[in-house]
XYZ file of N, CA and C in Angstrom:
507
model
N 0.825 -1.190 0.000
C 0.000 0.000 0.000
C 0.875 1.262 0.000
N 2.194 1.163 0.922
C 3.016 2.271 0.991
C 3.582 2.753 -0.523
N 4.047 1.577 -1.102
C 4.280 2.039 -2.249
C 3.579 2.142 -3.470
N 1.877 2.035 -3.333
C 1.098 2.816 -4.021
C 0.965 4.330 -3.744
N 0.860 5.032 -2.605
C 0.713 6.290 -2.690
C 2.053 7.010 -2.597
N 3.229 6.303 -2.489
C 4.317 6.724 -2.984
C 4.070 7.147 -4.459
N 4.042 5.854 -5.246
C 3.705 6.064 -6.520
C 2.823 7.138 -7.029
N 1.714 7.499 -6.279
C 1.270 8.243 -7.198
C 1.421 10.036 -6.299
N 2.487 9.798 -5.543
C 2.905 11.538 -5.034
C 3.643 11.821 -5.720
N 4.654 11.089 -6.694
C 5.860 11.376 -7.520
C 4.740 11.533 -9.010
N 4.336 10.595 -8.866
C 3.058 11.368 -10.186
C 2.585 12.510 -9.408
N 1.826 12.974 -9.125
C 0.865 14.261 -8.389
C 2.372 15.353 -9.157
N 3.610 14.612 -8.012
C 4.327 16.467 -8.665
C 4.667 16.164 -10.314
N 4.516 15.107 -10.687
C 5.211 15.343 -12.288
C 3.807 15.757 -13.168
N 2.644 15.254 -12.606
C 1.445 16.026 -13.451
C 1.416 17.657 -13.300
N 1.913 17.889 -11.509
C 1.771 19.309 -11.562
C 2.549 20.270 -12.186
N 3.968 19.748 -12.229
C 5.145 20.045 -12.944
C 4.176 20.218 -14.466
N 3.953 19.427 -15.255
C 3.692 19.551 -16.745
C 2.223 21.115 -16.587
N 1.594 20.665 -15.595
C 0.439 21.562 -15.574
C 1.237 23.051 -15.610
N 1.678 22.852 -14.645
C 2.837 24.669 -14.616
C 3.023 25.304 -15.564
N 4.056 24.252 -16.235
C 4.853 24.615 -17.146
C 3.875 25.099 -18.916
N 2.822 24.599 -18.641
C 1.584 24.865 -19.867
C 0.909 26.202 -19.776
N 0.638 26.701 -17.832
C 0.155 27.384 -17.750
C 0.955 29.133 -17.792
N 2.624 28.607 -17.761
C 3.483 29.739 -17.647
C 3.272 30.699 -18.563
N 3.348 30.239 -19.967
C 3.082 30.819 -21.056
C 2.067 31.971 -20.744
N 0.815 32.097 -19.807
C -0.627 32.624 -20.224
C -0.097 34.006 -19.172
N -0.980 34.932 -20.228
C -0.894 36.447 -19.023
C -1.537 36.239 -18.334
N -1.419 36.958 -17.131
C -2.169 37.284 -16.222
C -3.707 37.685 -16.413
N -3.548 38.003 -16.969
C -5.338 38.051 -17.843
C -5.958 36.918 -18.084
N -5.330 36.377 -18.236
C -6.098 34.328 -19.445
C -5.820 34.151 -17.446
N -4.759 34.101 -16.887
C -4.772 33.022 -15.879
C -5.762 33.085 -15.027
N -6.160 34.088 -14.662
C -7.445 34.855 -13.893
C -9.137 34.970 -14.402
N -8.992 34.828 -15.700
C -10.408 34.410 -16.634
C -10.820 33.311 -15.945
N -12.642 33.835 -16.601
C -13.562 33.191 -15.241
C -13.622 32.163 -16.508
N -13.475 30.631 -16.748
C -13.690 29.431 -17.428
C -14.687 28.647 -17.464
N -15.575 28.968 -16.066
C -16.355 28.275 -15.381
C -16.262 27.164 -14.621
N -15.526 27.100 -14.402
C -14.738 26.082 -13.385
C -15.514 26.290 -12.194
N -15.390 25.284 -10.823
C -15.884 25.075 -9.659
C -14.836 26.343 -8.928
N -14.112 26.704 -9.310
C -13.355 27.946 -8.668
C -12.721 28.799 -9.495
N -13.714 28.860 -10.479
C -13.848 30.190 -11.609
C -12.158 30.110 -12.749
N -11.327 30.488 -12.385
C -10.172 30.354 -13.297
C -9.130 29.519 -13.391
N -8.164 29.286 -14.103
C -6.748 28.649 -13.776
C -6.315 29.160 -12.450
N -6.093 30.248 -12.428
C -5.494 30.986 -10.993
C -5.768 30.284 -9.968
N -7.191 30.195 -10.087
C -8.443 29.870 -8.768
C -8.375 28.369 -8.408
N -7.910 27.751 -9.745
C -8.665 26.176 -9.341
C -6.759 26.024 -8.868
N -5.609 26.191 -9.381
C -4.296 25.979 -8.722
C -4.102 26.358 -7.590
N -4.604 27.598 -6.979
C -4.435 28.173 -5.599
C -5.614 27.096 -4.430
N -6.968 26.407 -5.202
C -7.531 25.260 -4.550
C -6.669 24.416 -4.485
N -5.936 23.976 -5.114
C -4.753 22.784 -5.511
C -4.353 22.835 -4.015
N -3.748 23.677 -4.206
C -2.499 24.050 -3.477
C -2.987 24.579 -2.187
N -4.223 24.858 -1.591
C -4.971 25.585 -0.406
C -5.424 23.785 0.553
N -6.089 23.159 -0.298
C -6.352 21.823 0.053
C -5.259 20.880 0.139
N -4.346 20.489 -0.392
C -3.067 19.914 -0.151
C -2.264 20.158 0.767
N -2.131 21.573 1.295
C -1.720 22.260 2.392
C -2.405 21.969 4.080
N -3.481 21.564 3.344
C -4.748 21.225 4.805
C -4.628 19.636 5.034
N -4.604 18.995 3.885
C -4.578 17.746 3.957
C -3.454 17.166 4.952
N -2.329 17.509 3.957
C -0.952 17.599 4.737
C -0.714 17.578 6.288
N -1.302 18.875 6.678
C -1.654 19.043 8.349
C -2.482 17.794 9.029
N -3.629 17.504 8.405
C -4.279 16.923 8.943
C -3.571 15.381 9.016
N -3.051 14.343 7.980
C -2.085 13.589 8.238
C -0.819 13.574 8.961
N -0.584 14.671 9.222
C 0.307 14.401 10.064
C -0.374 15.030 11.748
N -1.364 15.458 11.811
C -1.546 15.399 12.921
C -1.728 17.040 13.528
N -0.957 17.716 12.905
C -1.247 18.947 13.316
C -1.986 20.111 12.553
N -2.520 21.136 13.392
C -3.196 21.861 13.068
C -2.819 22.821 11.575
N -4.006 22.744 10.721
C -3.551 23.365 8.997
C -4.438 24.827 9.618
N -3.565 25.733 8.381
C -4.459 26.968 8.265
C -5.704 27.322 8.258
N -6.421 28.360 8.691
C -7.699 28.625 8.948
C -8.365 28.816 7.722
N -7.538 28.266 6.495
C -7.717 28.702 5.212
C -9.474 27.856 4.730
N -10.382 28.860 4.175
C -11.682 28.868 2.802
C -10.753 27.970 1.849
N -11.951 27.045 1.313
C -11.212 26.415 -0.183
C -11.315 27.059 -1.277
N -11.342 28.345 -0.649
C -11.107 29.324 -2.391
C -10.282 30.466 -2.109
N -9.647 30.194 -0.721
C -8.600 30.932 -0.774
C -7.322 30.991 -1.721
N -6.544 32.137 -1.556
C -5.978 32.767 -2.569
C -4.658 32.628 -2.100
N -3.901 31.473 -1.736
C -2.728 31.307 -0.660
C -1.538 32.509 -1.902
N -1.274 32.573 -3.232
C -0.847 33.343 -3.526
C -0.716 33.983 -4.950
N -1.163 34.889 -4.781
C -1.325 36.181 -5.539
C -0.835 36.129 -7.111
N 0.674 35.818 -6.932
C 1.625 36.003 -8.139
C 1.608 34.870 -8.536
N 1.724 34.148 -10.108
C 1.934 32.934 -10.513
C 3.258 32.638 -9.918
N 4.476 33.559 -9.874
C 5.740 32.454 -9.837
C 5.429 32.068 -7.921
N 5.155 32.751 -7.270
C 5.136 32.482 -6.251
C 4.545 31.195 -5.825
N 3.185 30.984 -6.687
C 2.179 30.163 -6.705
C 2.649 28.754 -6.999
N 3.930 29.079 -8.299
C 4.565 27.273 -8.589
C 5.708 27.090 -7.919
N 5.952 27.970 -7.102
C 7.787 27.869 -6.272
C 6.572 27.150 -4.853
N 5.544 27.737 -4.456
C 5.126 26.410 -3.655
C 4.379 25.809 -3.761
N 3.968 24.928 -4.949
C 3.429 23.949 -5.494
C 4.404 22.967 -5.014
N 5.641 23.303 -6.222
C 6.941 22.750 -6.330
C 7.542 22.472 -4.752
N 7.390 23.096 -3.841
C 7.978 22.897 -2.516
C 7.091 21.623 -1.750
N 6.051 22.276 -1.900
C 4.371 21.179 -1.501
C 4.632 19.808 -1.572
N 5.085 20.027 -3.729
C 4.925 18.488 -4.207
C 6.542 17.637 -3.327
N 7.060 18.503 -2.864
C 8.371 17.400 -2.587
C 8.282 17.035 -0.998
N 7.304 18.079 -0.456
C 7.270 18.040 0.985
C 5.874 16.747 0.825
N 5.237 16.624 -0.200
C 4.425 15.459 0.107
C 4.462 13.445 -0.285
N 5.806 14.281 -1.121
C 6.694 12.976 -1.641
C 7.286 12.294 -0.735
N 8.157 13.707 0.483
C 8.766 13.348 1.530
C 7.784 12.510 2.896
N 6.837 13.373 2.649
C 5.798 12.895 3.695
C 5.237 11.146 3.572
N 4.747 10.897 2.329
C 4.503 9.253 1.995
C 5.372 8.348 2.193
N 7.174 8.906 1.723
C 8.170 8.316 1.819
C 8.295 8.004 3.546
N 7.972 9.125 4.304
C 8.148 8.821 6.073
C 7.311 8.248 6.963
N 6.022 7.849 6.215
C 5.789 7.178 6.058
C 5.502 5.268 6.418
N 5.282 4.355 7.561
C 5.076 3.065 7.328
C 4.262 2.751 7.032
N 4.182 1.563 6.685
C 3.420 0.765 5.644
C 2.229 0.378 7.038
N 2.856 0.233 8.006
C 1.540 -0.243 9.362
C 0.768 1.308 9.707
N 1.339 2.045 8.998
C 0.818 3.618 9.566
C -0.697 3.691 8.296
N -0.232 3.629 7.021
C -1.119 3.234 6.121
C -2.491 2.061 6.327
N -1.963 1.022 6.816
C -2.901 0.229 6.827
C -3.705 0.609 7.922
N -3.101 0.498 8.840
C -3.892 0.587 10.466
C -4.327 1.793 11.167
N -3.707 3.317 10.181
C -3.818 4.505 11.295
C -4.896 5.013 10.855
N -5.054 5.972 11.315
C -6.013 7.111 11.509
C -5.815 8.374 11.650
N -7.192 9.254 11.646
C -6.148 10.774 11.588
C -7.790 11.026 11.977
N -7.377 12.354 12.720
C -8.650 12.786 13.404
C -8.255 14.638 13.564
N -9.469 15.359 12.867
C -9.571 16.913 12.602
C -10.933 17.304 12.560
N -10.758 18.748 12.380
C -12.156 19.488 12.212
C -11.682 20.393 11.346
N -12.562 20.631 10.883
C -12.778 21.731 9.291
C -12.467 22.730 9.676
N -12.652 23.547 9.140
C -12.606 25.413 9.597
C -13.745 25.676 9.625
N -14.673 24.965 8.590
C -16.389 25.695 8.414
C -17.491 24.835 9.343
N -17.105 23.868 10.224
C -17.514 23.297 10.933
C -16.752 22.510 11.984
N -17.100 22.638 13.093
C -16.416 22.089 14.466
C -16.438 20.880 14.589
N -17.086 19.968 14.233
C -17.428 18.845 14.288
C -16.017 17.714 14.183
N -16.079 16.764 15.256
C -14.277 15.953 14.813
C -14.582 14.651 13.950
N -14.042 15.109 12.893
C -13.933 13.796 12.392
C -12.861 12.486 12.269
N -12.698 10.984 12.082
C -11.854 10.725 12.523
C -12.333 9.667 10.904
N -11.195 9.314 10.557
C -10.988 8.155 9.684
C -9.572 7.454 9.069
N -9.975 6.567 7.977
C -9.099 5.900 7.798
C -7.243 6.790 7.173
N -6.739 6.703 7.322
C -5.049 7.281 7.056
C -5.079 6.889 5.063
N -5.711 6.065 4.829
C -5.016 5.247 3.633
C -6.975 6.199 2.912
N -7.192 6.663 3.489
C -8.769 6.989 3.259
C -8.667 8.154 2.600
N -7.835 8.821 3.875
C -7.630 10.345 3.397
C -6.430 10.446 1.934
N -5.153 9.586 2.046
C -4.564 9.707 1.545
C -5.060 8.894 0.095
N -6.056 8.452 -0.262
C -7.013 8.218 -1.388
C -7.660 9.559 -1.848
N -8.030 10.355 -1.105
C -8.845 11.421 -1.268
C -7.738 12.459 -1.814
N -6.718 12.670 -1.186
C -5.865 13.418 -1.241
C -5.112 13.219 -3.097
N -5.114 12.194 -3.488
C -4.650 12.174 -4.480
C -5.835 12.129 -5.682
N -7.092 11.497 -5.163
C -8.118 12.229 -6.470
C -8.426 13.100 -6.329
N -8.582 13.979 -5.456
C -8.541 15.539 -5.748
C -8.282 16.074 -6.492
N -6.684 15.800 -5.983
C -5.784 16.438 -7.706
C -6.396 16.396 -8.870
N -6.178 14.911 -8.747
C -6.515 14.492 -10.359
C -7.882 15.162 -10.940
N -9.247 15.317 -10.091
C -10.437 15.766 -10.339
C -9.903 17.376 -10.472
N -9.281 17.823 -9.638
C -9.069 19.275 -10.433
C -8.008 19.948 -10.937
N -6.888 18.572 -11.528
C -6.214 18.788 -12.608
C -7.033 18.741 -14.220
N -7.901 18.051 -13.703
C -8.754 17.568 -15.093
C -9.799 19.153 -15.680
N -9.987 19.778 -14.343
C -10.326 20.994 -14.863
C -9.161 21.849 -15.543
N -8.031 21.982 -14.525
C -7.198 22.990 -15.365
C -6.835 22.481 -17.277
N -6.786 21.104 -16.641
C -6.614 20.403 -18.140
C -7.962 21.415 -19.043
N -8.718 21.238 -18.667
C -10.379 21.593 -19.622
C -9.898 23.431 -19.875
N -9.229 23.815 -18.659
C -9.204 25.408 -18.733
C -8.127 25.950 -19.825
N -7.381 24.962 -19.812
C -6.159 25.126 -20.460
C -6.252 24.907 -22.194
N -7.057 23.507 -22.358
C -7.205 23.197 -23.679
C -8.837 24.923 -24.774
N -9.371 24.910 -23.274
C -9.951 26.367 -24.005
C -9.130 27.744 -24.260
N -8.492 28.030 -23.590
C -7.338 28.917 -23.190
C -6.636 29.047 -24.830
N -5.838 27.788 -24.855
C -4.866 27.744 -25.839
C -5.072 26.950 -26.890
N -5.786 25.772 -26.929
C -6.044 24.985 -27.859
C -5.457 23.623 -27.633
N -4.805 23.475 -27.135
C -3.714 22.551 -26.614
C -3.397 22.609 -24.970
N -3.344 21.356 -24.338
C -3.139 21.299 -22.819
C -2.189 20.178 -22.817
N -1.476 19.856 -21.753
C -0.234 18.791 -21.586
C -0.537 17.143 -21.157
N -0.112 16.404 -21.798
C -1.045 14.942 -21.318
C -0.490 14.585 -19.776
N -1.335 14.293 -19.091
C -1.189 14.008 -17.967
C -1.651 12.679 -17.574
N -2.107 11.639 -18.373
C -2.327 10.418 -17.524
C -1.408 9.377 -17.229
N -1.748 8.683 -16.006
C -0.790 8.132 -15.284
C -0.284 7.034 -15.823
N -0.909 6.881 -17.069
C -0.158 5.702 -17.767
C 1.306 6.441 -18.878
N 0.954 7.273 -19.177
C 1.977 8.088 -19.446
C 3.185 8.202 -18.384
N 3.075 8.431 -17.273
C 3.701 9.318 -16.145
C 4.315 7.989 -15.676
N 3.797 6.663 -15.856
C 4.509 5.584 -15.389
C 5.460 4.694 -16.357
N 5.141 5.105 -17.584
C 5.574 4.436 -18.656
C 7.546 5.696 -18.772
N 7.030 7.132 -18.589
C 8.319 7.671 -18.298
C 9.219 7.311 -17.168
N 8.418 7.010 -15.544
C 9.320 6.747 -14.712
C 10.005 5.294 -14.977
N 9.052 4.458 -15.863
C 9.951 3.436 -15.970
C 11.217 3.119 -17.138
N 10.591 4.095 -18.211
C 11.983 4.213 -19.193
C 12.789 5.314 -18.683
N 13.123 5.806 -17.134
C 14.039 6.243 -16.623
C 14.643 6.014 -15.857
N 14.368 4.885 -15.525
C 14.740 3.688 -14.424
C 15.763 3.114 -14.722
């Protein structure tokens, strides 16, 4: 099990990596356009990325995450925005990697929201399921935001992303 969500945190940063690097190109104008997305732009749905991953994070390991809305705006400027993506994705690579395999199967993790007090408690391997379709569910938007944007968006599926880590092996 450990080295399934290993596997797919080293995917998470190499999808986010390709996502970046598609979205660098766009002004500040295109990045901020409302697309219709569940959090209105590219800007919006990466700063969710990156606002929820940040919470998640906390909550697996146990301590308290920011008081952060999931449509908060953790930051402003694009480069700022992929210098901690990029920090995120290695601090969550590091995190799976530290990781045991009895911590996965058997643990638990127990928090409360910001928008409700209520404690919830569940499975470790539960959250860290959730934690990685997230992404993917709202990479698949930026994917959609991106291919309207420009015409062209970056392939991101994991059969791709595994077929490279293994002809680099």
């Amino acid at each position: 099990m450990k080295a399934h969500f290993a596997g797919f945190a080293r995917y998470n940063a190499w999808a986010n990596r390709r996502l970046y690097d598609a979205a660098a190109g766009l002004s500040d104008g295109r990045l901020r356009s409302d697309e219709g997305a569940f959090f209105g732009s590219l800007h919006g749905t990466l700063n969710h990325l990156l606002v929820t991953d940040v919470i998640w994070m906390a909550r697996i390991r146990g301590i308290k995450g920011p008081p952060w809305t999931l449509d908060h705006i953790a930051h402003d400027d694009f480069a700022d925005l992929r210098a901690a993506r990029e920090a995120l994705d290695a601090d969550i690579v590091a995190g799976i990697d530290a990781l045991r395999e009895s911590d996965i199967l058997a643990g638990e993790i127990a928090y409360t929201r910001v928008t409700r007090p209520e404690l919830i408690v569940q499975p470790l391997a539960h959250a860290l399921a959730h934690l990685f379709n997230h992404q993917t569910h709202h990479r698949g938007q930026c994917h959609m935001i991106l291919t309207r944007l420009t015409g062209t968006a970056p392939e991101l599926d994991l059969l791709v992303y595994q077929r490279e880590a293994t002809a680099a092996a």
